[in-house]
Coordinates of C-alpha atoms in Angstrom, one line a residue:
Chain A
M1 CA 115.9 132.1 104.6
T2 CA 118.1 129.5 106.2
T3 CA 118.2 126.1 104.4
L4 CA 117.3 123.3 106.7
P5 CA 118.8 121.0 107.4
H6 CA 122.1 122.9 107.2
P7 CA 124.3 121.4 104.4
S8 CA 127.3 121.5 106.7
D9 CA 125.5 119.3 109.2
I10 CA 124.6 116.8 106.4
D11 CA 128.3 116.8 105.5
L12 CA 129.5 116.4 109.1
L13 CA 127.4 113.2 109.5
G14 CA 127.4 111.9 106.0
L15 CA 123.6 111.7 106.3
T16 CA 121.4 110.5 103.4
L17 CA 117.7 111.6 103.7
D18 CA 114.8 109.9 101.9
P19 CA 112.4 112.2 99.9
D20 CA 109.9 112.1 102.8
R21 CA 112.6 113.8 104.9
R22 CA 111.5 111.6 107.9
H23 CA 113.9 108.7 107.2
G24 CA 117.6 108.9 106.9
R25 CA 120.8 106.9 107.5
F26 CA 124.5 107.4 108.0
E27 CA 127.5 105.2 108.5
L28 CA 129.6 105.4 111.7
V29 CA 132.8 106.4 110.0
A30 CA 135.9 107.2 112.0
P31 CA 135.3 110.9 112.8
L32 CA 131.9 110.0 114.3
V33 CA 133.0 107.5 117.0
R34 CA 135.1 107.7 120.2
P35 CA 138.7 106.7 120.0
D36 CA 137.7 103.2 121.0
G37 CA 135.5 102.8 118.0
A38 CA 132.1 103.1 119.8
L39 CA 129.4 105.7 118.9
Y40 CA 130.2 109.2 120.2
G41 CA 127.3 110.7 122.1
G42 CA 127.7 114.0 120.2
T43 CA 127.1 112.2 117.0
A44 CA 123.7 110.9 118.2
I45 CA 122.4 114.3 119.4
A46 CA 123.7 116.0 116.3
A47 CA 121.9 113.5 114.1
S48 CA 118.7 114.0 116.1
V49 CA 118.8 117.7 115.6
V50 CA 119.4 117.3 111.8
A51 CA 116.5 114.8 111.6
M52 CA 114.2 117.1 113.5
E53 CA 115.1 120.0 111.3
A54 CA 114.7 118.0 108.1
A55 CA 111.3 116.6 109.0
T56 CA 109.8 120.0 110.0
A57 CA 111.9 122.5 108.1
R58 CA 112.2 124.5 111.3
P59 CA 115.3 125.2 113.4
A60 CA 115.8 123.2 116.6
L61 CA 114.6 124.7 119.9
W62 CA 115.4 121.9 122.3
V63 CA 116.4 118.3 122.2
T64 CA 117.0 115.4 124.6
T65 CA 118.8 112.4 123.3
Q66 CA 118.8 109.2 125.4
F67 CA 121.6 106.8 124.7
V68 CA 120.1 103.3 124.8
A69 CA 122.8 101.0 123.3
S70 CA 126.1 101.3 121.7
A71 CA 127.1 101.0 118.1
R72 CA 130.5 100.5 116.5
I73 CA 132.5 102.0 113.7
G74 CA 131.2 100.7 110.4
D75 CA 127.6 100.3 111.6
V76 CA 124.8 102.1 109.7
L77 CA 122.4 104.0 111.8
E78 CA 118.8 104.4 110.6
C79 CA 117.0 107.5 111.8
T80 CA 113.2 107.6 111.9
T81 CA 111.4 110.9 112.7
D82 CA 107.9 111.1 114.0
V83 CA 106.3 114.5 114.1
L84 CA 104.0 114.2 117.2
A85 CA 102.5 117.7 116.8
M86 CA 102.9 120.3 114.1
G87 CA 101.7 123.6 115.5
G88 CA 101.6 126.9 113.6
R89 CA 105.1 127.8 114.7
I90 CA 106.4 125.0 117.0
A91 CA 106.6 121.3 116.2
Q92 CA 107.0 118.4 118.7
V93 CA 109.2 115.6 117.3
Q94 CA 110.6 112.2 118.2
V95 CA 113.6 110.7 116.6
T96 CA 114.6 107.0 116.9
G97 CA 118.1 105.8 115.8
R98 CA 118.4 102.1 115.1
C99 CA 121.1 99.7 114.1
G100 CA 119.2 96.8 112.6
D101 CA 116.5 96.1 115.1
Q102 CA 118.3 97.6 118.0
V103 CA 117.3 101.0 119.2
V104 CA 120.6 102.9 119.7
F105 CA 119.3 106.3 120.7
M106 CA 115.9 108.0 121.1
S107 CA 115.3 111.7 121.1
L108 CA 112.5 114.1 121.9
G109 CA 112.5 117.8 121.0
S110 CA 110.9 120.8 119.5
T111 CA 111.6 122.9 116.4
A112 CA 110.3 126.4 116.1
D113 CA 110.1 129.2 113.6
P114 CA 111.0 132.4 115.5
R115 CA 108.0 134.7 115.9
E116 CA 108.6 138.2 114.6
G117 CA 108.5 140.5 117.6
G118 CA 108.4 137.6 120.0
M119 CA 110.0 137.8 123.4
E120 CA 113.8 138.2 123.2
G121 CA 116.4 138.5 126.0
Q122 CA 119.4 137.2 127.8
Y123 CA 119.5 137.1 131.5
Q124 CA 123.1 136.2 132.4
T125 CA 126.6 137.2 131.3
M126 CA 129.5 135.2 130.0
P127 CA 132.4 134.4 132.2
A128 CA 135.5 136.6 131.6
V129 CA 138.0 134.5 129.7
G130 CA 141.0 134.9 127.4
P131 CA 140.5 134.3 123.7
P132 CA 140.8 130.9 122.1
E133 CA 144.0 132.0 120.4
D134 CA 145.7 132.3 123.8
A135 CA 144.2 129.0 125.1
D136 CA 146.0 125.7 125.7
D137 CA 145.0 122.3 124.7
T138 CA 142.8 120.6 127.4
P139 CA 144.5 118.6 130.0
F140 CA 142.0 115.8 129.7
G141 CA 140.4 113.6 127.1
P142 CA 141.8 112.4 123.8
P143 CA 144.1 114.9 122.1
H144 CA 142.9 116.7 118.9
S145 CA 144.2 114.6 116.0
H146 CA 143.6 114.3 112.4
D147 CA 145.3 110.9 112.4
A148 CA 143.8 108.9 115.3
P149 CA 140.3 107.5 114.7
G150 CA 137.6 109.3 116.5
F151 CA 135.5 112.4 116.7
T152 CA 138.5 114.5 117.8
A153 CA 139.4 114.7 114.1
R154 CA 136.3 116.9 113.7
V155 CA 136.5 119.0 116.9
E156 CA 139.1 121.0 118.8
Y157 CA 139.0 121.9 122.4
R158 CA 141.2 124.5 124.3
E159 CA 141.0 125.2 128.0
A160 CA 140.0 128.9 128.4
A161 CA 141.8 131.0 131.0
A162 CA 139.4 132.4 133.5
L163 CA 140.1 136.1 134.1
D164 CA 138.0 136.3 137.3
Q165 CA 139.3 135.0 140.6
E166 CA 138.6 131.3 140.9
E167 CA 135.4 130.2 142.6
P168 CA 135.6 127.2 145.0
T169 CA 133.6 125.2 142.4
A170 CA 134.8 126.9 139.3
P171 CA 133.2 125.7 136.0
V172 CA 135.2 124.0 133.3
L173 CA 135.7 126.6 130.6
L174 CA 136.6 125.2 127.1
W175 CA 136.8 127.0 123.8
A176 CA 135.5 124.5 121.2
R177 CA 135.1 124.5 117.4
L178 CA 134.4 122.2 114.6
T179 CA 137.5 121.6 112.4
G180 CA 137.6 122.6 108.7
G181 CA 136.2 126.1 109.4
L182 CA 132.7 124.8 109.8
A183 CA 130.3 127.3 111.5
A184 CA 128.5 126.2 114.6
T185 CA 124.8 125.1 114.0
P186 CA 122.5 123.6 116.7
A187 CA 123.6 120.2 115.4
G188 CA 127.2 121.3 115.6
I189 CA 126.7 122.5 119.1
G190 CA 125.4 119.0 119.9
F191 CA 128.5 117.5 118.4
L192 CA 130.8 119.8 120.4
A193 CA 129.0 120.0 123.7
D194 CA 128.7 116.4 124.8
M195 CA 131.4 117.1 127.4
V196 CA 129.5 117.7 130.7
P197 CA 131.0 114.6 132.5
A198 CA 134.4 116.4 132.3
A199 CA 132.9 119.1 134.5
I200 CA 131.7 116.6 137.0
F201 CA 135.2 115.2 137.3
R202 CA 136.5 118.7 137.7
A203 CA 133.9 119.6 140.3
A204 CA 134.7 116.5 142.2
G205 CA 138.4 117.5 142.2
M206 CA 139.6 114.5 140.4
L207 CA 141.6 116.4 137.8
R208 CA 143.4 118.7 140.2
D209 CA 146.3 116.4 140.8
G210 CA 146.9 116.1 137.1
T211 CA 146.0 112.4 136.9
Q212 CA 144.0 110.8 134.2
P213 CA 140.4 110.9 135.5
M214 CA 138.2 107.9 135.7
G215 CA 135.6 107.3 133.0
A216 CA 132.0 108.2 132.5
T217 CA 129.2 106.9 130.4
S218 CA 126.6 109.5 129.4
L219 CA 123.0 108.5 129.8
D220 CA 121.6 111.4 127.8
N221 CA 122.3 114.8 126.6
S222 CA 119.8 117.7 126.6
L223 CA 120.2 121.1 124.9
R224 CA 118.0 124.1 124.6
F225 CA 118.9 126.6 121.8
G226 CA 118.6 130.4 121.6
R227 CA 119.4 132.3 118.5
V228 CA 122.5 130.6 116.9
P229 CA 124.3 133.0 114.5
S230 CA 125.3 131.4 111.3
D231 CA 128.9 132.7 111.3
Q232 CA 130.4 131.6 114.6
E233 CA 133.4 129.2 114.7
W234 CA 134.7 129.3 118.3
L235 CA 132.3 128.7 121.1
L236 CA 132.9 128.8 124.9
L237 CA 131.6 125.8 126.8
E238 CA 130.9 126.7 130.5
M239 CA 130.3 123.4 132.2
R240 CA 129.4 122.6 135.8
G241 CA 129.0 119.4 137.8
H242 CA 126.1 119.6 140.2
M243 CA 126.0 116.5 142.2
A244 CA 126.7 112.7 142.3
A245 CA 124.9 110.0 144.2
G246 CA 125.2 106.3 144.1
G247 CA 127.6 106.4 141.2
S248 CA 125.5 108.6 138.9
A249 CA 126.1 112.3 138.4
H250 CA 124.5 115.3 136.8
G251 CA 125.9 118.4 135.2
S252 CA 125.1 121.3 132.9
V253 CA 126.5 123.5 130.2
F254 CA 126.2 127.0 128.9
V255 CA 127.3 127.7 125.3
W256 CA 128.5 131.2 124.5
T257 CA 129.8 133.0 121.4
P258 CA 133.0 134.9 121.9
D259 CA 130.9 138.1 122.0
G260 CA 128.9 136.9 124.9
L261 CA 125.7 135.7 123.3
L262 CA 124.2 132.7 125.1
V263 CA 123.3 130.3 122.3
A264 CA 122.5 127.1 124.2
V265 CA 122.0 125.7 127.7
G266 CA 121.9 122.0 128.5
G267 CA 122.3 119.2 130.9
Q268 CA 123.6 115.6 131.0
S269 CA 123.4 112.7 133.4
A270 CA 126.2 110.1 133.4
K271 CA 127.2 106.8 135.0
M272 CA 130.5 107.4 136.6
V273 CA 133.0 104.6 136.1
Q274 CA 135.2 104.1 139.1
A275 CA 137.7 101.5 137.9
R276 CA 140.4 102.8 135.7
R277 CA 140.1 101.6 132.2
A278 CA 142.5 102.1 129.3
V279 CA 140.1 103.8 127.0
A280 CA 137.7 105.5 129.4
T281 CA 137.6 109.3 129.2
P282 CA 135.4 111.8 130.8
M283 CA 134.0 112.8 127.5
D284 CA 133.2 109.2 126.5
G285 CA 130.0 108.5 124.8
P286 CA 126.8 106.7 125.2
G287 CA 126.1 103.2 126.2
A288 CA 123.6 101.2 128.0
S289 CA 124.4 100.4 131.6
Chain B
M1 CA 114.2 98.9 151.0
T2 CA 112.0 101.6 149.5
T3 CA 108.7 100.4 148.0
L4 CA 108.5 101.6 144.3
P5 CA 106.5 103.2 143.1
H6 CA 105.9 105.2 146.3
P7 CA 102.4 104.7 147.6
S8 CA 102.0 108.4 148.2
D9 CA 102.7 109.0 144.5
I10 CA 100.1 106.5 143.5
D11 CA 97.6 108.3 145.7
L12 CA 98.6 111.8 144.4
L13 CA 97.7 110.7 140.9
G14 CA 95.0 108.1 141.5
L15 CA 97.0 105.8 139.3
T16 CA 95.9 102.2 138.6
L17 CA 98.6 99.9 137.4
D18 CA 98.2 96.6 135.5
P19 CA 99.9 93.5 136.9
D20 CA 102.7 93.8 134.3
R21 CA 103.4 97.3 135.8
R22 CA 104.0 98.7 132.3
H23 CA 100.5 99.9 131.7
G24 CA 98.5 102.2 133.9
R25 CA 95.8 104.9 133.8
F26 CA 94.5 107.8 135.8
E27 CA 91.6 110.3 135.5
L28 CA 92.3 114.0 135.3
V29 CA 90.5 115.0 138.4
A30 CA 90.4 118.5 139.7
P31 CA 93.7 118.5 141.6
L32 CA 95.6 117.4 138.6
V33 CA 94.7 120.2 136.2
R34 CA 95.3 123.9 135.8
P35 CA 92.7 126.3 137.0
D36 CA 91.3 126.4 133.5
G37 CA 90.7 122.7 133.5
A38 CA 93.6 121.7 131.2
L39 CA 96.3 119.1 132.1
Y40 CA 98.9 120.5 134.4
G41 CA 102.5 119.8 133.2
G42 CA 103.6 118.7 136.6
T43 CA 101.0 116.0 136.5
A44 CA 102.5 114.6 133.3
I45 CA 106.1 114.5 134.5
A46 CA 105.0 113.1 137.9
A47 CA 103.0 110.3 136.1
S48 CA 106.1 109.6 134.0
V49 CA 108.3 109.2 137.0
V50 CA 105.9 106.8 138.7
A51 CA 105.5 104.8 135.5
M52 CA 109.3 104.5 135.1
E53 CA 109.7 103.5 138.7
A54 CA 106.9 101.0 138.5
A55 CA 108.1 99.2 135.4
T56 CA 111.7 98.9 136.6
A57 CA 111.4 98.8 140.4
R58 CA 114.3 101.4 140.5
P59 CA 114.2 105.0 141.6
A60 CA 114.1 107.7 138.9
L61 CA 117.5 109.2 137.9
W62 CA 116.4 111.7 135.2
V63 CA 113.3 112.3 133.1
T64 CA 112.4 114.5 130.2
T65 CA 108.6 114.9 129.5
Q66 CA 107.5 116.4 126.3
F67 CA 104.1 118.0 126.2
V68 CA 102.5 117.0 122.9
A69 CA 98.8 117.8 123.3
S70 CA 96.4 119.0 126.0
A71 CA 93.8 117.0 127.8
R72 CA 90.9 118.1 130.0
I73 CA 89.5 117.5 133.4
G74 CA 87.6 114.2 133.2
D75 CA 89.8 112.6 130.6
V76 CA 91.5 109.3 131.4
L77 CA 95.2 109.2 130.5
E78 CA 96.7 105.8 129.6
C79 CA 100.4 105.4 130.3
T80 CA 102.5 102.8 128.5
T81 CA 106.0 102.2 129.6
D82 CA 108.7 100.7 127.3
V83 CA 111.9 99.6 128.9
L84 CA 114.4 100.2 126.1
A85 CA 117.4 98.8 128.0
M86 CA 117.7 97.1 131.4
G87 CA 121.2 97.2 132.6
G88 CA 122.6 95.7 135.8
R89 CA 121.9 98.9 137.6
I90 CA 120.5 101.5 135.3
A91 CA 117.4 101.2 133.0
Q92 CA 116.5 103.4 130.0
V93 CA 112.8 103.9 129.7
Q94 CA 110.2 105.6 127.6
V95 CA 106.7 106.5 128.7
T96 CA 103.8 107.5 126.5
G97 CA 100.7 109.1 127.8
R98 CA 97.6 108.9 125.6
C99 CA 94.0 110.0 125.7
G100 CA 92.3 107.7 123.4
D101 CA 94.4 107.6 120.2
Q102 CA 96.0 111.0 120.9
V103 CA 99.5 111.1 122.3
V104 CA 99.3 113.7 125.2
F105 CA 102.9 113.5 126.5
M106 CA 106.0 111.4 125.8
S107 CA 108.9 110.9 128.3
L108 CA 112.4 109.5 128.2
G109 CA 114.4 108.8 131.3
S110 CA 116.5 106.5 133.4
T111 CA 116.0 104.7 136.7
A112 CA 119.0 103.5 138.6
D113 CA 119.8 101.5 141.7
P114 CA 122.4 103.4 143.7
R115 CA 125.8 101.6 143.7
E116 CA 127.2 101.0 147.1
G117 CA 130.4 103.1 147.4
G118 CA 129.6 104.8 144.1
M119 CA 130.6 108.4 143.5
E120 CA 128.9 110.9 145.8
G121 CA 129.2 114.6 146.0
Q122 CA 127.6 118.0 145.8
Y123 CA 129.4 120.9 144.1
Q124 CA 127.4 123.9 144.9
T125 CA 125.7 125.5 147.9
M126 CA 122.2 126.5 148.5
P127 CA 121.2 130.2 148.4
A128 CA 120.8 131.9 151.8
V129 CA 117.1 132.3 152.5
G130 CA 114.7 132.6 155.3
P131 CA 112.7 129.6 156.4
P132 CA 109.3 128.7 154.8
E133 CA 107.5 129.6 158.1
D134 CA 108.5 133.3 157.5
A135 CA 107.8 133.3 153.8
D136 CA 104.9 135.0 152.0
D137 CA 102.5 133.7 149.4
T138 CA 103.9 134.1 145.9
P139 CA 102.9 137.3 144.0
F140 CA 102.2 135.4 140.8
G141 CA 100.2 132.4 139.7
P142 CA 97.0 131.0 141.0
P143 CA 96.6 131.2 144.8
H144 CA 96.8 128.2 147.0
S145 CA 93.3 127.0 147.4
H146 CA 91.5 123.9 148.5
D147 CA 88.3 125.1 146.9
A148 CA 89.1 126.2 143.4
P149 CA 89.7 123.5 140.9
G150 CA 93.3 122.9 140.0
F151 CA 96.6 121.5 141.1
T152 CA 97.1 124.3 143.6
A153 CA 94.9 122.3 145.9
R154 CA 97.8 119.8 146.2
V155 CA 100.7 122.2 146.3
E156 CA 101.7 125.3 148.2
Y157 CA 104.3 127.9 147.2
R158 CA 105.8 130.7 149.3
E159 CA 108.3 133.2 148.1
A160 CA 111.5 132.8 150.0
A161 CA 113.4 135.8 151.3
A162 CA 116.9 136.0 149.9
L163 CA 119.3 136.9 152.7
D164 CA 122.2 137.7 150.4
Q165 CA 122.3 141.0 148.5
E166 CA 120.3 140.8 145.4
E167 CA 122.0 140.0 142.1
P168 CA 121.1 141.9 138.9
T169 CA 119.5 138.7 137.7
A170 CA 118.4 137.2 140.9
P171 CA 116.7 133.8 140.7
V172 CA 113.2 133.2 141.8
L173 CA 113.3 131.5 145.2
L174 CA 110.2 129.6 146.2
W175 CA 109.5 127.3 149.1
A176 CA 107.2 124.6 147.9
R177 CA 105.5 121.5 149.4
L178 CA 102.8 119.1 148.6
T179 CA 99.7 119.5 150.8
G180 CA 98.5 116.9 153.2
G181 CA 101.9 116.4 154.8
L182 CA 103.1 114.3 151.8
A183 CA 106.9 113.8 151.7
A184 CA 108.6 114.9 148.5
T185 CA 109.5 112.0 146.2
P186 CA 111.0 112.4 142.7
A187 CA 107.5 112.3 141.3
G188 CA 106.4 114.8 143.9
I189 CA 109.3 117.1 142.9
G190 CA 108.1 116.8 139.3
F191 CA 104.6 117.9 140.4
L192 CA 106.0 120.8 142.4
A193 CA 108.8 122.1 140.1
D194 CA 107.0 122.7 136.8
M195 CA 107.4 126.4 137.5
V196 CA 110.4 127.5 135.5
P197 CA 108.5 129.9 133.2
A198 CA 107.9 132.0 136.2
A199 CA 111.6 132.6 136.5
I200 CA 111.8 133.6 132.9
F201 CA 109.2 136.3 133.5
R202 CA 111.1 137.4 136.6
A203 CA 114.4 137.5 134.7
A204 CA 112.9 139.5 131.9
G205 CA 111.7 142.0 134.5
M206 CA 108.0 141.5 133.8
L207 CA 107.0 141.1 137.4
R208 CA 108.8 144.0 138.9
D209 CA 106.0 146.4 138.4
G210 CA 103.6 144.0 140.2
T211 CA 101.4 143.5 137.2
Q212 CA 100.1 140.1 136.2
P213 CA 102.6 138.6 133.8
M214 CA 101.8 137.3 130.4
G215 CA 101.3 133.6 129.9
A216 CA 103.6 130.7 128.9
T217 CA 103.1 127.3 127.6
S218 CA 105.7 124.7 128.7
L219 CA 107.0 122.6 125.9
D220 CA 108.8 120.1 128.1
N221 CA 110.2 119.6 131.6
S222 CA 113.4 117.8 132.4
L223 CA 114.6 116.8 135.9
R224 CA 117.7 115.0 137.1
F225 CA 117.6 113.6 140.6
G226 CA 120.2 113.2 143.3
R227 CA 119.5 111.4 146.6
V228 CA 116.0 112.4 147.6
P229 CA 115.5 111.9 151.4
S230 CA 112.1 110.2 152.2
D231 CA 111.2 112.6 155.0
Q232 CA 111.3 116.1 153.4
E233 CA 108.3 118.3 153.2
W234 CA 109.4 121.8 152.2
L235 CA 111.7 122.2 149.3
L236 CA 113.4 125.3 147.9
L237 CA 113.0 125.9 144.2
E238 CA 115.8 128.1 142.9
M239 CA 114.8 129.1 139.3
R240 CA 116.5 131.1 136.6
G241 CA 115.5 132.3 133.2
H242 CA 118.4 132.0 130.8
M243 CA 117.3 133.5 127.5
A244 CA 114.4 134.1 125.1
A245 CA 114.5 134.3 121.3
G246 CA 111.7 134.5 118.8
G247 CA 109.0 134.1 121.4
S248 CA 110.5 130.9 123.0
A249 CA 112.5 130.8 126.2
H250 CA 114.5 128.5 128.4
G251 CA 115.1 128.3 132.1
S252 CA 116.4 126.0 134.8
V253 CA 115.7 125.0 138.4
F254 CA 117.7 123.7 141.4
V255 CA 115.7 121.9 144.1
W256 CA 117.1 122.0 147.6
T257 CA 116.1 120.6 151.0
P258 CA 116.0 123.1 153.8
D259 CA 119.3 121.7 155.1
G260 CA 121.0 122.5 151.7
L261 CA 121.0 119.1 150.0
L262 CA 120.6 119.5 146.3
V263 CA 118.0 116.9 145.4
A264 CA 117.3 117.8 141.7
V265 CA 118.3 120.0 138.8
G266 CA 116.2 120.6 135.7
G267 CA 115.4 122.7 132.7
Q268 CA 112.3 123.7 130.8
S269 CA 111.5 125.4 127.5
A270 CA 108.4 127.4 127.0
K271 CA 106.4 129.3 124.4
M272 CA 105.9 132.7 125.8
V273 CA 102.5 134.1 125.2
Q274 CA 102.4 137.8 124.6
A275 CA 98.7 138.7 124.6
R276 CA 97.1 138.9 128.0
R277 CA 94.7 136.2 128.6
A278 CA 92.3 135.7 131.4
V279 CA 93.6 132.3 132.6
A280 CA 97.2 132.3 131.4
T281 CA 99.7 132.2 134.2
P282 CA 103.4 131.7 134.2
M283 CA 103.1 128.3 135.8
D284 CA 100.6 127.1 133.4
G285 CA 100.9 123.7 131.8
P286 CA 101.5 121.8 128.7
G287 CA 100.0 122.2 125.3
A288 CA 100.8 121.8 121.7
S289 CA 101.7 124.9 119.9

């Protein structure tokens, strides 16, 4: 029986839960923010997953986190979980994250106990890529660092080498893991996979000349989870940009284990920032518009 | 300047809006329910889009609708819209649909005014298919009918003929339109595209022998909109099942104009029903678990 929420997720966020398991809070310490000190989007979706799992004692099935306002390093985020429906196996949940009176993020999602003998299957295959050991650091975004402030102290990304011939609109392929040997959980996948705007830049060709891309502000992040093994460290993020219109863009992500198990699929929308700004990165984080 | 909400969407739902444009209501008449008389999921996501557009006077950019409880033909659904953040161009919005005191659905999403000269692009191409005029009725789901109760009085689906060679995990390709010559709007796309569980059945091979598939209960529906032309009738739904685990499954949809413009991308999660039931269909609708 898996303990929910996962103790490693509680540690990642520094989350304190009340005895009712429907209220909790955590401080935005350095490894939970972007390099510029603002809330990292992956933190908000990870906290939402943990809150949902804590309130229902069931593993996350899907979650959509909407980024409403920003918050800064040092702020304390209060999470309130409302269980909208508690079915025999599936629960429907809402999580609200506040800083004082300000709603910072709001999430909807389901948690679900797997049904014995329930439908199982996977209907697509992983891209052929080289292993993480052979992969290089990514050419975009803040570098992995234990020294600089920011979530990159807790995560590591390496660009995977595609072994197939390149498609005209090849996906961005990143190996990703939490640092400190933490195994990936649904919350951990949320923390790692808030990277879809990078794929939009790639799809639009903005990284091909090696220049620093323009920035993006994620509006939301949505993830749907399959079976997530408890012993996986490296995960492959296969990310695609779909389209952009009027300065907003949409993309998606498939999350794979090295063995080719599809553990999550997701999508994100983002406001694409056109002026170059010193701190803007394609992996950015949330913020109101 | 486009009038928002679109008058045709108001007509489709029979929605009445209060002067504050943040409260509205509509009755679940026959064309808004499933053949069994329960709320159709596409109705809930369409109503959410209209409510978001009405409250902000901006077109929908993305929406996630969570199906919390069912409702029946004859019920009146009250929609309350909370504008969580109103940026200069993008708004973050929540919509709650209630029947009496019961929350029936809850939605999060953004609306956005396009920015002049903002990022534009499309990074994938439409599947090669034959036109809707040459397409056959779908082999699954309730038949198109003006007589039987249900949303199929307002929509028409035809299976598109793939012109490429078939992939091992070919997507479900459906031409879809609203009846009565209505043009597709974001809300109309929501009404049409609540069909992803059908692709999960297809991916899992359950329809290959021609038998009636087992049922599914959608847990949510999420759509992200590009530029939606105001004069399109037929749309191609390209739907894929990704994976299933423990009786829950996930899939996605791309929505194309006949000319190959990608107007929406989306995802759905569903509870897959294993026992055969008289009224269950893969396109079903929402319900708590």
